XYZ file of C-alpha atoms in Angstrom:
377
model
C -15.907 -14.493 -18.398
C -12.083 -14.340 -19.210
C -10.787 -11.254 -17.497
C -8.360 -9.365 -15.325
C -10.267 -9.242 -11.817
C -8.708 -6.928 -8.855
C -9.288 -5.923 -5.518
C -8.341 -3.514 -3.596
C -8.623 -3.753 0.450
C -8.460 -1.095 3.256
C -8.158 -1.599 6.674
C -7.827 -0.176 9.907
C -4.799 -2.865 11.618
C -3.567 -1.497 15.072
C -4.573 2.038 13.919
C -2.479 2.108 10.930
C -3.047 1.356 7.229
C -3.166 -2.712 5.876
C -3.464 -2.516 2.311
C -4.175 -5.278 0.107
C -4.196 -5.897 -3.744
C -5.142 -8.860 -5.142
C -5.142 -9.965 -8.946
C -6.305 -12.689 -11.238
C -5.584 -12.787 -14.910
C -7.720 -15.967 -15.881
C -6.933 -16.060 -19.521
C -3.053 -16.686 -18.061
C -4.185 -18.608 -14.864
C -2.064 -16.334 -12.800
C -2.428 -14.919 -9.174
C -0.639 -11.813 -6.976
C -1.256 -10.894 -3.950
C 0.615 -7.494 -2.790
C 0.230 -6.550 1.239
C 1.123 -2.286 2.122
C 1.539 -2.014 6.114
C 1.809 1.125 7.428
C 1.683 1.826 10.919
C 0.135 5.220 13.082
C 2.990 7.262 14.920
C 2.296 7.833 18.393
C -1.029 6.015 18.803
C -1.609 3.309 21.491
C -1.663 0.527 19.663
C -4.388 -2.417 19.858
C -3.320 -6.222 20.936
C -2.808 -8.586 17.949
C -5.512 -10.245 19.256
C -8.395 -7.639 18.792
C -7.064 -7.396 14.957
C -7.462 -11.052 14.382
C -10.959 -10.292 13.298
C -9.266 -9.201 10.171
C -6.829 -11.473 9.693
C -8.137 -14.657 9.826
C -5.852 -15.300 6.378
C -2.822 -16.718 5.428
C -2.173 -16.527 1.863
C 0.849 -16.302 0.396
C 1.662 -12.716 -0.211
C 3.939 -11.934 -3.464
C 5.220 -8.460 -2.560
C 5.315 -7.357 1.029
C 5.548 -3.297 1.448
C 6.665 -1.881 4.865
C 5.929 1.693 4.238
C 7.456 3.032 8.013
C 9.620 1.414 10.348
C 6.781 1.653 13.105
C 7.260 -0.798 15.970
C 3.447 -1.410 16.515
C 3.367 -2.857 13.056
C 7.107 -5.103 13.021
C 4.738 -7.833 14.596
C 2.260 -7.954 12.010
C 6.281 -8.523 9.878
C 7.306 -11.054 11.539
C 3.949 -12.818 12.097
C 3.584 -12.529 8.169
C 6.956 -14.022 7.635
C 6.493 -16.856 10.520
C 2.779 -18.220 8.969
C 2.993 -17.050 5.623
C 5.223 -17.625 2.361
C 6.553 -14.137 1.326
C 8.378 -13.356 -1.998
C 9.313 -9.972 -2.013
C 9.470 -7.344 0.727
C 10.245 -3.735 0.254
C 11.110 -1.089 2.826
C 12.715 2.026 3.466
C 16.266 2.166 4.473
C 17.073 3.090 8.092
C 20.779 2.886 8.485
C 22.722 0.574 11.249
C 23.019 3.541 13.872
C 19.266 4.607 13.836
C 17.812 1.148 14.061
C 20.473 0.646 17.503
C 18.682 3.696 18.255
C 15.339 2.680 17.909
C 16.169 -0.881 19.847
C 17.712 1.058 23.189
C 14.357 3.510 22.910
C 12.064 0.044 23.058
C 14.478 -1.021 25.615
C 13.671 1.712 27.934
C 10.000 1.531 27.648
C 9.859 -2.248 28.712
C 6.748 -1.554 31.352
C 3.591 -3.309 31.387
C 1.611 -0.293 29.817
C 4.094 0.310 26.803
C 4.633 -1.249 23.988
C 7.126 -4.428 23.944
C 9.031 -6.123 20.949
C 9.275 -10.593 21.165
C 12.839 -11.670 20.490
C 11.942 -12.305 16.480
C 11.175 -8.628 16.060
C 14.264 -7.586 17.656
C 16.120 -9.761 15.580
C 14.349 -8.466 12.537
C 15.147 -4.767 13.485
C 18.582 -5.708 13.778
C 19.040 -6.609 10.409
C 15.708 -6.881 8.467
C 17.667 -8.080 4.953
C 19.018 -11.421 6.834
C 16.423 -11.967 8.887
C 13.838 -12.102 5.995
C 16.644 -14.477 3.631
C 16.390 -16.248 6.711
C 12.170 -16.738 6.537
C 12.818 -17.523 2.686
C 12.267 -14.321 1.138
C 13.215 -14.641 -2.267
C 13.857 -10.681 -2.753
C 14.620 -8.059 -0.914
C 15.255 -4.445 -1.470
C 16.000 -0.926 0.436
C 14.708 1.699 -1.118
C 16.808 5.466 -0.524
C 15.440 8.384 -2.679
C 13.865 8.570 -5.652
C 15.133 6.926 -9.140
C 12.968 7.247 -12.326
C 9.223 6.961 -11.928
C 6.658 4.725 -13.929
C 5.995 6.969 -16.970
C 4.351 3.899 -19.505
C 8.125 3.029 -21.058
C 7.498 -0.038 -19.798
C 5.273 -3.029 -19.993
C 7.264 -6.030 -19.906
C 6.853 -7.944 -15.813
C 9.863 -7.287 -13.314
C 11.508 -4.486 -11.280
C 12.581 -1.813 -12.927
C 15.118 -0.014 -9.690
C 17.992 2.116 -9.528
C 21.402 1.519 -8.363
C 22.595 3.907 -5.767
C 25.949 5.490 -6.244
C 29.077 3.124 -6.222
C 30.402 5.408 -3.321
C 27.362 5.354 -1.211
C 27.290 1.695 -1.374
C 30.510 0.814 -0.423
C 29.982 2.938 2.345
C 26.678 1.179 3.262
C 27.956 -1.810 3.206
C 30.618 -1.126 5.285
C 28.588 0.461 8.057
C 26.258 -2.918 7.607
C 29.357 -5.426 7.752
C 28.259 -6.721 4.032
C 26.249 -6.561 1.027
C 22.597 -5.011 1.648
C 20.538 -4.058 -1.109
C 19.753 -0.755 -1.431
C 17.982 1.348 -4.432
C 16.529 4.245 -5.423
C 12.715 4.167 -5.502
C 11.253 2.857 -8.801
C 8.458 0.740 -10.078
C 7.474 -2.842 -10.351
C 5.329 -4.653 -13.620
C 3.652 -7.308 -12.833
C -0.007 -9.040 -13.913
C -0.335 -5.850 -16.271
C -0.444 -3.871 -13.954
C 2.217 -1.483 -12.253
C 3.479 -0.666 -8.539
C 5.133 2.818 -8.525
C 7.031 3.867 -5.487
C 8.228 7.477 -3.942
C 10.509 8.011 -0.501
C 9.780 11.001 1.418
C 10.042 11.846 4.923
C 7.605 10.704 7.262
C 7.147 11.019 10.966
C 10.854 10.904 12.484
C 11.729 8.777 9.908
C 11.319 7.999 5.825
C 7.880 6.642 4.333
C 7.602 4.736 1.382
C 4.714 6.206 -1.250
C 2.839 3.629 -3.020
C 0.670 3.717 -6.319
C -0.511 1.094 -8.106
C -3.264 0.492 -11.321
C -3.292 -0.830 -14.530
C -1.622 -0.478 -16.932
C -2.041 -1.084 -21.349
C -5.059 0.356 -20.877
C -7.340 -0.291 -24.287
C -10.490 1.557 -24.390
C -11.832 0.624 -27.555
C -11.412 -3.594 -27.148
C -11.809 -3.765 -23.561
C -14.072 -2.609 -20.673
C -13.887 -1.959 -16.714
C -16.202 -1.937 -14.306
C -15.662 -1.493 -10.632
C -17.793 -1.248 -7.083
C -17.046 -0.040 -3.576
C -18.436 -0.951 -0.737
C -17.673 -0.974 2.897
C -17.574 -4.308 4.731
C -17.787 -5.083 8.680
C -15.522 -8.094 9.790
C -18.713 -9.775 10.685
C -19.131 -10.333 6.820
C -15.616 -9.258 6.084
C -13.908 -9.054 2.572
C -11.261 -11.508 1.616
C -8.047 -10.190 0.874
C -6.719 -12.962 -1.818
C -8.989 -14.110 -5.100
C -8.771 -17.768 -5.059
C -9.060 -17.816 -9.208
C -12.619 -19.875 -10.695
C -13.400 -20.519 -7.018
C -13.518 -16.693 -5.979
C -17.050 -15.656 -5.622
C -16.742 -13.389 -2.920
C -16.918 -9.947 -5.455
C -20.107 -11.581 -6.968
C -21.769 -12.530 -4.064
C -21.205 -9.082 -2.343
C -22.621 -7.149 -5.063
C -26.135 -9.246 -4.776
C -26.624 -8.718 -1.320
C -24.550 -5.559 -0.214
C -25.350 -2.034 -1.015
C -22.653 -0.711 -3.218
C -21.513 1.696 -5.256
C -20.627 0.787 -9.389
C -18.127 3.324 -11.258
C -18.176 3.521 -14.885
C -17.457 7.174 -15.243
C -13.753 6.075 -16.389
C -15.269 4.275 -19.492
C -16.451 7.607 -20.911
C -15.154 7.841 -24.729
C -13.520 11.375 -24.109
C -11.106 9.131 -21.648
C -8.207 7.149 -22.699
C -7.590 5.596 -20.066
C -8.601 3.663 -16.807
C -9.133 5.045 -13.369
C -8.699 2.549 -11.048
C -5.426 3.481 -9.248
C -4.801 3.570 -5.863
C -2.591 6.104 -3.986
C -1.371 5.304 -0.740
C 0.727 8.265 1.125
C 2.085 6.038 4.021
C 2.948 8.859 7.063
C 4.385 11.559 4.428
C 4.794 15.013 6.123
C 2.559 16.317 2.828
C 3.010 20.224 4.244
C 5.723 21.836 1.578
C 5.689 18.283 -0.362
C 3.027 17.854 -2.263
C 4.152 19.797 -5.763
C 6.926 16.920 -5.109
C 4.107 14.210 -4.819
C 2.397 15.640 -7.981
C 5.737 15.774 -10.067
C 6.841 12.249 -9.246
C 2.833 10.985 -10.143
C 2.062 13.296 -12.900
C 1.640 9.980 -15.234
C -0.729 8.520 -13.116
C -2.415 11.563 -11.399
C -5.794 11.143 -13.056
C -6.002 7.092 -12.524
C -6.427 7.655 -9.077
C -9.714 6.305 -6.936
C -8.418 5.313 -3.828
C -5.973 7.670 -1.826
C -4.833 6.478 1.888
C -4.614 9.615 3.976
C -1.428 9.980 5.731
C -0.795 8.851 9.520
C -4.356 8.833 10.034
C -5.109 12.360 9.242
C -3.121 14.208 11.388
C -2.761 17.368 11.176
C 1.206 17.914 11.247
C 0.380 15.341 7.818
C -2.337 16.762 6.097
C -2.260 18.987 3.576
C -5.711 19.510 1.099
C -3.785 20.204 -1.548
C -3.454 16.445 -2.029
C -6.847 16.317 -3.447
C -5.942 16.941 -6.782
C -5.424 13.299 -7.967
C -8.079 11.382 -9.847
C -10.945 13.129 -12.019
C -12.381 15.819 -10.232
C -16.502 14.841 -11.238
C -15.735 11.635 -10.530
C -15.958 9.565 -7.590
C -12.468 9.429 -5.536
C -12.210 7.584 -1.862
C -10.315 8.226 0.980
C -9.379 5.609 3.342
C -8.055 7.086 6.911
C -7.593 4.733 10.015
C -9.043 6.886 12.625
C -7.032 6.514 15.790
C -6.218 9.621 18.274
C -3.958 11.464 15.870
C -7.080 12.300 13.885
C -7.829 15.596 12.725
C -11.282 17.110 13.122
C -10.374 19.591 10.580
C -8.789 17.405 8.043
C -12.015 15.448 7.966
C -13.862 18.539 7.606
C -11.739 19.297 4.608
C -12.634 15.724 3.002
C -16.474 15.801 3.783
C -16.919 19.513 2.403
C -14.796 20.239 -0.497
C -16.274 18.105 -3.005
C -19.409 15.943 -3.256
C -17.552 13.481 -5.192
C -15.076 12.619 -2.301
C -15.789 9.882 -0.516
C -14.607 9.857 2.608
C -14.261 6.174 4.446
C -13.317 6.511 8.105
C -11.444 2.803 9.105
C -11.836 1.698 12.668
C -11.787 -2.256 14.137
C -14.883 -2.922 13.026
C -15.173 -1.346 9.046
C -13.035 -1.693 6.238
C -13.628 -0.352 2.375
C -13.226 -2.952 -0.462
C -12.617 -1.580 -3.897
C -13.451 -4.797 -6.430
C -13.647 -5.176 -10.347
C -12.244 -6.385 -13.699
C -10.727 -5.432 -17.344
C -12.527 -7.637 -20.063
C -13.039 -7.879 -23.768
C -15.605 -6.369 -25.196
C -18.471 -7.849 -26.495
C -19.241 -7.349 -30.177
C-alpha cells in the first residue's frame, strides 16, 4: 500500500524524555528519522548501562533536538554523535559564561556518588557548534527566542529560521571568538510533514518546545489511521522504519492489545490529528496563554503531549490540557522519576476520560504508529 507511514516513540532514558519520529514516504522512497532528548532536572540519574535496554539502535538520525542543556543527558550527545551519523542538531543557546559555569559546578561534584562528565562531553560543553562540525554534523543551529511560527504558509522541505539582530550577533560572536549560528525559533518542512519549535524558560536554564504532525492534510482523497500501544523493552518498539522491510507496526497490531483512532477522519474535520507536543522542562505556571498563542495553528492536531520535567509540580500547570480535540483521545507521556507530582497525575487521570495518561519508567514506553494513504474508490 503506497503511503506516508509514521511513528512516534516515548521513552523514559535516564528519567528524562527520548523522543523519536520516524517517517517513510514509499511513493518517494524516502526516510527521516528525528531524535528529541530532554533530560529530568535534579533527578539521580540511571547508568548508561541500565538504558541500553532501549537503545540497542544505531540508525542514522536526520535531526537531533537537545531540548535542555542537562548534563545527565550530554552522554546520550556525544554517544549519538560517536556511533551514529547525525545531520542536523538543534539546541538552545547557553552563552560562553554560563556553560564555564556549568563546567566548574561538574567540577566540584567529581565524587563517586555524583554525577561525572568523560573528556568528550566536556569538550562538547565547551563549544557544542565545533565539536559537532567536528563528528560531521552537516547543520547546526542555536535557537534564542521566538521568530515566526508554522502557520501553513509553507509547504515546500527546508528550514524556515530567523536571523537574530545584526547587533546581537556581532556581539555573540565576539563573546564566542567566531561565527556561531544562532536563530530565532522557527519551523522545519520536511517528508510533508512539519517540526515547529518555541524557546521558553525551563529549569535554570532555556527549553526548547517541540511540535511536530503533518501537514497538506486532504480529507476527501486521503485517509489516516493510527494505534497506540504501550511496549516493554522485552518486546520493545523500534525507533527507525526500515522502508518495505518494516513490519514491526503490522506485526504489533496482530498480537498486542492496542488502541486504533479514527475520530480525526470525521467529515465535520478538516484536518488530521496526529501531532505531537512535546513541552521539554518549560516552567508552564504564567506561560501557557504564551504556549497557546505560539501553537494556535496546530492546537487541535495534537495526540501526544510530553509533560514537562516529569511532572513536577514547580512545571505543571492543567491549563495545558487544552490542545487536541477535547472527545477525542489525547496521551500524555511523563517519565516518572522523583520530581513527580502526585497531584499533577491526579489532574491527568481525573479531568477527562479521554486523557490518556502513560506513566514512562525503565521498563515501558508508548508507541504512537500509523499512515496517510489514498483513498480507495
Amino acid at each position: 500500500m503506497k503511503a506516508l507511514y509514521f511513528r512516534t516513540l516515548f521513552r523514559n532514558m535516564n528519567d528524562g524524555i527520548y523522543h523519536i519520529l520516524s517517517m517513510w514516504n514509499e511513493p518517494q522512497d524516502y526516510t527521516a528519522s528525528v531524535v528529541y532528548l530532554c533530560g529530568a532536572d535534579a533527578s539521580i540519574p540511571r547508568t548508561l548501562s541500565e538504558d541500553a535496554r532501549f537503545s540497542d539502535e544505531t540508525f542514522p538520525v536526520d535531526l537531533l533536538v537537545i531540548s535542555h542543556l542537562n548534563l545527565q543527558y550530554l552522554e546520550y550527545v556525544i554517544e549519538m554523535l560517536e556511533l551514529r551519523r547525525v545531520k542536523q542538531i538543534i539546541m538552545p543557546y547557553i552563552d560562553k559564561k554560563q556553560r564555564a559555569s556549568l563546567l566548574r559546578h561538574l567540577e566540584g561534584q567529581e565524587q563517586p556518588d555524583k554525577l561525572t562528565l568523560n573528556s568528550k562531553g566536556r569538550t562538547f560543553l565547551r563549544d557544542p557548534y565545533r565539536y559537532a562540525l567536528s563528528k560531521g554534523v552537516e547543520e547546526f543551529r542555536y535557537l534564542m527566542g521566538n521568530g515566526p511560527a508554522y502557520e501553513g504558509q509553507d509547504t515546500i522541505p527546508g528550514g524556515y529560521f530567523q536571523p537574530l539582530e545584526k547587533s546581537l550577533d556581532e556581539k555573540i560572536w565576539k563573546e564566542e571568538d567566531g561565527f556561531v549560528p544562532v536563530y530565532k525559533a522557527g519551523y522545519l518542512i520536511m517528508n510533508r510533514w512539519v517540526l515547529s519549535f518555541g524557546v521558553y524558560q525551563g529549569n535554570g536554564y532555556p527549553t526548547i518546545v517541540m511540535y511536530h504532525g503533518s501537514i497538506e492534510d486532504d480529507l476527501v482523497e486521503e485517509d489516516c489511521v493510527m494505534s497506540v500501544k504501550p511496549f516493554s523493552f522485552i518486546q520493545s518498539c523500534k525507533g527507525r522504519m526500515k522502508g518495505e522491510c518494516d513490519l514491526c507496526s503490522l506485526a504489533c497490531t496482530h498480537r498486542s492489545d492496542f488502541d486504533l483512532l479514527k475520530g480525526h477522519s470525521k467529515k465535520a474535520l478538516t484536518e488530521y490529528e496526529n501531532g505531537t507536543l512535546l513541552l521539554g522542562n518549560m516552567l508552564l505556571p504564567g506561560n501557557v496563554e504564551r504556549l497557546y498563542h505560539r501553537f494556535h495553528y496546530v492546537k487541535e492536531k495534537v495526540r501526544f503531549l510530553a509533560v514537562p520535567n516529569c511532572g513536577a509540580k514547580e512545571n505543571w500547570d492543567y491549563r495545558v490540557m487544552g490542545f487536541g480535540k477535547e472527545n477525542n483521545y489525547r496521551y500524555y507521556a511523563c517519565p516518572v522519576n522523583t520530581l513527580s507530582d502526585a497531584d499533577t497525575f491526579r489532574t491527568l487521570g481525573t479531568i477527562s476520560p479521554y486523557i490518556r495518561l502513560s506513566m514512562l519508567n525503565e521498563y515501558y514506553g508508548l508507541c504512537g504508529s500509523g499512515f496517510l494513504t489514498n483513498r480507495i474508490k
